[in-house]
Short mmCIF file of C-alpha atoms in Angstrom, two decimals:
data_model
loop_
_atom_site.label_atom_id
_atom_site.label_comp_id
_atom_site.label_asym_id
_atom_site.label_seq_id
_atom_site.Cartn_x
_atom_site.Cartn_y
_atom_site.Cartn_z
CA GLU A 1076 112.96 87.25 91.82
CA LYS A 1077 114.77 89.49 89.37
CA MET A 1078 115.65 92.08 92.01
CA SER A 1079 116.43 89.45 94.65
CA GLY A 1080 118.61 87.65 92.13
CA ALA A 1081 120.52 90.90 91.62
CA GLY A 1082 121.28 91.00 95.35
CA GLU A 1083 118.62 93.51 96.39
CA LYS A 1084 116.88 92.64 99.65
CA ILE A 1085 113.16 93.17 99.11
CA SER A 1086 110.21 90.99 100.10
CA TYR A 1087 106.47 91.11 99.54
CA ILE A 1088 104.63 90.71 102.86
CA ARG A 1089 100.91 91.05 102.08
CA SER A 1090 98.13 93.16 100.56
CA THR A 1091 95.01 94.66 102.10
CA PHE A 1092 92.05 95.57 99.89
CA ALA A 1093 89.51 98.22 100.95
CA PRO A 1094 86.51 97.51 98.70
CA GLU A 1095 84.57 100.60 99.78
CA ASP A 1096 87.02 102.92 98.04
CA GLY A 1097 88.67 100.39 95.71
CA ARG A 1098 92.14 100.77 97.21
CA CYS A 1099 94.71 98.06 97.65
CA MET A 1100 97.64 98.58 100.02
CA CYS A 1101 100.65 96.32 99.47
CA LEU A 1102 103.26 95.89 102.19
CA PHE A 1103 106.87 95.21 101.21
CA GLU A 1104 110.03 94.93 103.27
CA GLY A 1105 112.83 96.72 101.49
CA GLU A 1106 115.73 99.09 101.85
CA SER A 1107 113.93 102.24 100.61
CA ALA A 1108 110.75 103.62 99.08
CA GLU A 1109 112.65 104.06 95.81
CA GLN A 1110 113.46 100.34 95.77
CA VAL A 1111 109.77 99.47 96.21
CA GLN A 1112 108.88 101.90 93.40
CA ARG A 1113 111.45 100.21 91.12
CA LEU A 1114 109.99 96.79 91.93
CA ASN A 1115 106.45 97.94 91.08
CA ASP A 1116 107.65 99.69 87.90
CA THR A 1117 109.58 96.59 86.78
CA ALA A 1118 106.58 94.34 87.47
CA GLY A 1119 104.18 96.76 85.74
CA LEU A 1120 102.11 97.20 88.91
CA PRO A 1121 100.29 100.54 89.15
CA TYR A 1122 100.59 102.63 92.30
CA SER A 1123 99.73 106.16 93.41
CA ARG A 1124 102.48 106.52 95.98
CA VAL A 1125 104.93 104.64 98.14
CA VAL A 1126 105.28 105.59 101.80
CA GLU A 1127 107.18 104.14 104.72
CA ALA A 1128 105.02 102.10 107.09
CA LEU A 1129 105.39 99.91 110.16
CA ASP A 1130 104.01 96.37 110.33
CA LEU A 1131 102.39 96.14 113.78
CA THR A 1132 101.14 92.55 113.55
CA PRO A 1133 101.32 90.98 117.03
#
């Protein structure tokens, strides 16, 4: 809400958890990887990396 309230267009879409290796992948719609990193940093959410991805849900 803080970033959206500041006029930044970013939305959380969903997360996928892979229990076998303990990884969680979170999908956001935003303007850049840096913007998604800022959101996670501001929220205090840990991450290893942010990469561009395509949502191929039919």
